[in-house]
C-alpha cells in the first residue's frame, strides 16, 4: 500500500477587462476568489489582469498556461465584451466552441420578450469549449463555463461582482470539491484583536504557535485592528487557536473576521441595550459603520454629527462655556458630547468623538490626529481616551471609529 | 526627411506581495499607477500580481519579460521581504546588484541611531542592478531603483501605498518624461454626469464624438454617477469635450473627476452658504461623504442621524402625527425632516434622506430601495424626489447619497 501524498493545488486568477487594467476600478473579484479558495487550502499563485484585447491577452496567457493548475477567469463574457474569454480558452486548449441549445432558447426568449433582436453574438453567450459545460447564473443573464482539460480545471465567470460571487459559490466550489481539489483536512481560523500594535501581537503569538509545528499563521493590521489567520491540516489547529485566544484574551474580540461593528452590534442586541452617538471629526462615519450592519435599527437610535461649534451647542446642548474655555477638541467637550447624546436620544449608552482629522487645524498643543473619545453608559462614569493617531485624514477618521467601537466592546464585555 | 511615427509605449505593472495574491488587500497600487500613466498616454497592457516567492514569481516573469515595455514593480523591497524584487530584476536582466555606498551610510545611521544592528540584509536596501540607480523615498526608508536596460525601462517602488505614490510622482514621472516615453501631444479630459443612465449618455456622446475621428472616449458608471474619459493626441480634444459639455449641459456637473461632494462643497464655500442634513437609511453616510472634503467645516454644520422614530421626534422634532399617519419612509416625513434639520442647525440649505436600504423592511407598497430625498432652502419650496434604487444595502445607501448631492448640485446651479 502506497501512502497517498496530498499535493496542495494552486490556482491562477485571470481577470479580463480594460476597466481593471486601466485602474478605473480596483480588482475586488480577484481578492474575493483568493480568500475563498484559501479557506479550502487552495493557494493562488498568481493573478493576471489583462485587457479586453484578444491578441494581447492571449499572447501572455499562452506563455503561462502551465499544467496542473486551476485557472479561474472573470470578465470578458457576454455580447458587448466580444466574448474574448470564450475565444481565448478555446484557443488555449484547442477545443472548438459549441452552443448549449437549451440555454440558447432561454437567452432567445429573454431577448425577444424585451423586443430585442437575438443576434449571433448573443447566441455565443450559450457557448462553451467542447467537452465542458455551462455554469448557471442565478442572478444575471451571462452563463459561465467549466472544462476539465487534462487535469487543468478551467472556469470562466462573469465580471460583475455579485454575479461572479454567486456563480463561484454555487457552481465552482462544488466542482472543485468533486474533483478532489480540496485538502479535506485543511482548516483555517481567524482571531481579531484590538488595542495592540501588530509587532507586539506577532511576538506573543509566535511564542505560542512555535509549539504547534503544523500550524501556520499570518497577521494583517488595518487602522488599529489586527486580524490573525491560522491554518493547518492538523487537528491541533483548534487547540492552538484556543490557547492564543485564552492567553491574549484581553485584546481579542473573538473568532472570525466579522467587523467590530457587527460584534458589538450583536452584543447590544442580545442584551437589549440601545446606543447613540455624537460625532465631530468623524463626520458621520461612526454612525455609518454601525448602520452598515443589517438590523442595526434594533439597537442604534441615531447620532448627531455636530461638525460646527454652533451645532454642538444648539443641537447637542454642549455648554458654550465648555467650548470657549477648553475648545471643541478637548476632554471636557468629548465628555459633555457623550452625556448630551445619551440624554438627547434617551439611549442606554452613548459614544462621542471630537478631534482633528486634518490636513489643516492642528496646533502645537493639539496636533493633527489628536482625538478624544468618550463612552457614557447608564449608571457609570464616563470612560475617556485621548489618542494621537498617525496617518492621513481618512486613516485618522477610520482609526477614531475603530477605537470608539473597541471602547464599546471592552465596556460590554466587562459588564457581562 | 522621414516623418517620425510616434509609437505609444505600453507598461506592465508587477505587484509583489502575498497579501495581494491572497486577497487580503485589494490592489490599489496597480490602479493608481495605471490611472497616472494613462494621463500621459501610456497604456497599461497587463498587471501581474505575484507572491513573495522568488522561484514562482521569476518563472512567470521570465516568460513575459518582453522587449520595448515599461516595467513597474511595487513591493518586495526591504529587509523583511527578502528583497525578492531586487533579485528578480537582477536575474531578468543579468546584471549583478551593487550597493550605493552613500545611501548605505544613511541607512546605517538610521538603524544605529535606533539601537538596531545593521545587517547584510539591511545593507541590500541600498542595492540596485549595475547600470541603474536608486530612487529617493521622501516619506519612508526603503529606496526604489531604476534601470534602462536595452530600451526596457524598469522601475521598482515600495509596496506601502503612500511611499509608492510619492516615489512614482517625484521620481518615475520625470524619468519617463526624460526618456521620451510620453506622447507630448496626448491629453485626456473627464466629464462627470448625473441623473442619466449610462447607455443613454453613451448614445448621446457617440453622436457627437463620431464627428471627431481622433478623439476616443470611455464611460464608467458608479451608483448613479457616470464619468466619461476622453483622450486624443489631437488639438480637437478640447472642442470635442466643450461640445459634449455644452450639448449635455443639463446632466453635466463639470470637467474633471472630482467627487460630487467636492464640487458642491466648492459651490457652497464660494457662495458662503451653509448646509445641514437629516439622515435615516443612509445612517451617516451623507455627512461622512460631505466631510470627506478637507475644509468642509466652513459650510457643513452637521447632520442628525435619526435612525429610530423616537430620534426623528425627539431630536429633529418631526411630528408624531406625520410618522403615525404616513410612516417614517414617506414624502411627508422626508419634507418634515428637511425643514426641521434646517431649523435645528440654522443652516441656509438642508438635505434629508429616508428610505429602506434593506435587506429587510420592504413591503409591497414600499419595497427595498424606496428612498425619499428632500432639499429645503431658505425662501424656496422643498424639492422632493421619490426613488426606487436597485442593488444591495450598500449600493442603495451610496445611490441615495449621490442623488441627494445631485439635487443639491442642481439647486445651486439654478440659483446661480
PDB file of C-alpha atoms in Angstrom, chain B residues 235-345:
ATOM      1  CA  UNK B 235      -5.947  69.541 -30.638  1.00  0.00           C
ATOM      2  CA  UNK B 236      -9.572  68.799 -31.434  1.00  0.00           C
ATOM      3  CA  UNK B 237      -9.937  67.189 -27.992  1.00  0.00           C
ATOM      4  CA  UNK B 238     -10.842  70.471 -26.352  1.00  0.00           C
ATOM      5  CA  UNK B 239     -13.528  71.424 -28.906  1.00  0.00           C
ATOM      6  CA  UNK B 240     -14.993  67.939 -28.698  1.00  0.00           C
ATOM      7  CA  UNK B 241     -15.209  67.994 -24.911  1.00  0.00           C
ATOM      8  CA  UNK B 242     -16.667  71.515 -24.983  1.00  0.00           C
ATOM      9  CA  UNK B 243     -19.312  70.414 -27.465  1.00  0.00           C
ATOM     10  CA  UNK B 244     -20.276  67.405 -25.332  1.00  0.00           C
ATOM     11  CA  UNK B 245     -20.384  69.549 -22.216  1.00  0.00           C
ATOM     12  CA  UNK B 246     -22.494  72.172 -23.997  1.00  0.00           C
ATOM     13  CA  UNK B 247     -24.984  69.763 -25.521  1.00  0.00           C
ATOM     14  CA  UNK B 248     -25.484  67.617 -22.410  1.00  0.00           C
ATOM     15  CA  UNK B 249     -25.116  70.540 -20.022  1.00  0.00           C
ATOM     16  CA  UNK B 250     -28.292  69.657 -18.152  1.00  0.00           C
ATOM     17  CA  UNK B 251     -26.720  66.474 -16.749  1.00  0.00           C
ATOM     18  CA  UNK B 252     -23.080  67.506 -16.529  1.00  0.00           C
ATOM     19  CA  UNK B 253     -21.532  68.549 -13.237  1.00  0.00           C
ATOM     20  CA  UNK B 254     -18.351  69.695 -14.944  1.00  0.00           C
ATOM     21  CA  UNK B 255     -14.877  68.789 -16.074  1.00  0.00           C
ATOM     22  CA  UNK B 256     -12.576  66.604 -14.029  1.00  0.00           C
ATOM     23  CA  UNK B 257     -13.294  63.548 -11.953  1.00  0.00           C
ATOM     24  CA  UNK B 258     -13.612  65.332  -8.657  1.00  0.00           C
ATOM     25  CA  UNK B 259     -16.191  63.647  -6.433  1.00  0.00           C
ATOM     26  CA  UNK B 260     -19.578  65.366  -6.427  1.00  0.00           C
ATOM     27  CA  UNK B 261     -19.231  66.191  -2.705  1.00  0.00           C
ATOM     28  CA  UNK B 262     -16.205  68.295  -3.589  1.00  0.00           C
ATOM     29  CA  UNK B 263     -18.000  70.027  -6.485  1.00  0.00           C
ATOM     30  CA  UNK B 264     -20.985  71.042  -4.359  1.00  0.00           C
ATOM     31  CA  UNK B 265     -18.696  71.814  -1.419  1.00  0.00           C
ATOM     32  CA  UNK B 266     -16.821  74.361  -3.522  1.00  0.00           C
ATOM     33  CA  UNK B 267     -20.101  75.889  -4.710  1.00  0.00           C
ATOM     34  CA  UNK B 268     -21.308  76.261  -1.116  1.00  0.00           C
ATOM     35  CA  UNK B 269     -17.998  77.732   0.042  1.00  0.00           C
ATOM     36  CA  UNK B 270     -17.885  80.246  -2.838  1.00  0.00           C
ATOM     37  CA  UNK B 271     -21.396  81.476  -2.102  1.00  0.00           C
ATOM     38  CA  UNK B 272     -20.930  81.374   1.652  1.00  0.00           C
ATOM     39  CA  UNK B 273     -23.941  79.122   2.101  1.00  0.00           C
ATOM     40  CA  UNK B 274     -24.265  76.601   4.929  1.00  0.00           C
ATOM     41  CA  UNK B 275     -25.655  73.080   4.775  1.00  0.00           C
ATOM     42  CA  UNK B 276     -27.132  70.625   7.243  1.00  0.00           C
ATOM     43  CA  UNK B 277     -28.674  67.182   6.917  1.00  0.00           C
ATOM     44  CA  UNK B 278     -31.058  64.688   8.454  1.00  0.00           C
ATOM     45  CA  UNK B 279     -30.481  61.066   7.527  1.00  0.00           C
ATOM     46  CA  UNK B 280     -32.296  57.879   8.220  1.00  0.00           C
ATOM     47  CA  UNK B 281     -31.448  54.893   5.989  1.00  0.00           C
ATOM     48  CA  UNK B 282     -28.051  56.268   4.940  1.00  0.00           C
ATOM     49  CA  UNK B 283     -27.107  56.250   8.626  1.00  0.00           C
ATOM     50  CA  UNK B 284     -24.433  58.974   8.478  1.00  0.00           C
ATOM     51  CA  UNK B 285     -23.038  58.255   5.018  1.00  0.00           C
ATOM     52  CA  UNK B 286     -24.248  61.592   3.618  1.00  0.00           C
ATOM     53  CA  UNK B 287     -22.460  63.535   6.369  1.00  0.00           C
ATOM     54  CA  UNK B 288     -19.413  61.274   6.057  1.00  0.00           C
ATOM     55  CA  UNK B 289     -19.147  61.943   2.314  1.00  0.00           C
ATOM     56  CA  UNK B 290     -19.609  65.695   2.728  1.00  0.00           C
ATOM     57  CA  UNK B 291     -16.926  65.769   5.443  1.00  0.00           C
ATOM     58  CA  UNK B 292     -14.520  63.654   3.361  1.00  0.00           C
ATOM     59  CA  UNK B 293     -13.635  67.002   1.799  1.00  0.00           C
ATOM     60  CA  UNK B 294     -10.958  68.863   3.785  1.00  0.00           C
ATOM     61  CA  UNK B 295     -12.239  72.301   4.749  1.00  0.00           C
ATOM     62  CA  UNK B 296     -15.887  71.203   4.754  1.00  0.00           C
ATOM     63  CA  UNK B 297     -16.268  72.700   8.211  1.00  0.00           C
ATOM     64  CA  UNK B 298     -16.602  76.123   6.548  1.00  0.00           C
ATOM     65  CA  UNK B 299     -20.012  75.214   5.063  1.00  0.00           C
ATOM     66  CA  UNK B 300     -21.232  71.995   6.694  1.00  0.00           C
ATOM     67  CA  UNK B 301     -22.847  72.487  10.090  1.00  0.00           C
ATOM     68  CA  UNK B 302     -23.881  68.957  10.869  1.00  0.00           C
ATOM     69  CA  UNK B 303     -26.386  66.171  10.494  1.00  0.00           C
ATOM     70  CA  UNK B 304     -28.870  64.352  12.638  1.00  0.00           C
ATOM     71  CA  UNK B 305     -28.756  60.612  12.010  1.00  0.00           C
ATOM     72  CA  UNK B 306     -32.243  59.786  13.158  1.00  0.00           C
ATOM     73  CA  UNK B 307     -32.233  56.052  12.775  1.00  0.00           C
ATOM     74  CA  UNK B 308     -35.189  55.436  15.077  1.00  0.00           C
ATOM     75  CA  UNK B 309     -38.644  57.021  15.003  1.00  0.00           C
ATOM     76  CA  UNK B 310     -38.067  58.349  18.511  1.00  0.00           C
ATOM     77  CA  UNK B 311     -34.957  60.133  17.292  1.00  0.00           C
ATOM     78  CA  UNK B 312     -36.909  61.696  14.442  1.00  0.00           C
ATOM     79  CA  UNK B 313     -39.386  63.016  17.009  1.00  0.00           C
ATOM     80  CA  UNK B 314     -37.108  63.873  19.922  1.00  0.00           C
ATOM     81  CA  UNK B 315     -34.033  65.178  18.160  1.00  0.00           C
ATOM     82  CA  UNK B 316     -35.405  66.582  14.924  1.00  0.00           C
ATOM     83  CA  UNK B 317     -38.882  67.408  16.164  1.00  0.00           C
ATOM     84  CA  UNK B 318     -40.761  65.591  13.391  1.00  0.00           C
ATOM     85  CA  UNK B 319     -44.467  65.484  14.376  1.00  0.00           C
ATOM     86  CA  UNK B 320     -45.563  62.167  15.786  1.00  0.00           C
ATOM     87  CA  UNK B 321     -48.682  62.507  13.687  1.00  0.00           C
ATOM     88  CA  UNK B 322     -46.657  62.601  10.450  1.00  0.00           C
ATOM     89  CA  UNK B 323     -44.797  59.443  11.424  1.00  0.00           C
ATOM     90  CA  UNK B 324     -48.008  57.684  12.509  1.00  0.00           C
ATOM     91  CA  UNK B 325     -50.139  58.614   9.505  1.00  0.00           C
ATOM     92  CA  UNK B 326     -47.596  58.483   6.676  1.00  0.00           C
ATOM     93  CA  UNK B 327     -44.800  56.343   8.129  1.00  0.00           C
ATOM     94  CA  UNK B 328     -41.122  57.022   8.647  1.00  0.00           C
ATOM     95  CA  UNK B 329     -40.458  56.312   4.975  1.00  0.00           C
ATOM     96  CA  UNK B 330     -42.749  58.804   3.252  1.00  0.00           C
ATOM     97  CA  UNK B 331     -42.753  62.062   1.337  1.00  0.00           C
ATOM     98  CA  UNK B 332     -44.241  63.845   4.308  1.00  0.00           C
ATOM     99  CA  UNK B 333     -41.569  62.634   6.722  1.00  0.00           C
ATOM    100  CA  UNK B 334     -38.781  63.470   4.265  1.00  0.00           C
ATOM    101  CA  UNK B 335     -40.081  67.027   3.879  1.00  0.00           C
ATOM    102  CA  UNK B 336     -40.507  67.493   7.600  1.00  0.00           C
ATOM    103  CA  UNK B 337     -37.022  66.086   8.289  1.00  0.00           C
ATOM    104  CA  UNK B 338     -35.512  68.626   5.880  1.00  0.00           C
ATOM    105  CA  UNK B 339     -37.467  71.527   7.336  1.00  0.00           C
ATOM    106  CA  UNK B 340     -36.571  70.520  10.898  1.00  0.00           C
ATOM    107  CA  UNK B 341     -32.894  69.937  10.077  1.00  0.00           C
ATOM    108  CA  UNK B 342     -32.629  73.404   8.537  1.00  0.00           C
ATOM    109  CA  UNK B 343     -34.184  74.907  11.651  1.00  0.00           C
ATOM    110  CA  UNK B 344     -32.203  72.751  14.098  1.00  0.00           C
ATOM    111  CA  UNK B 345     -28.839  73.705  12.604  1.00  0.00           C
TER     112      UNK B 345
END
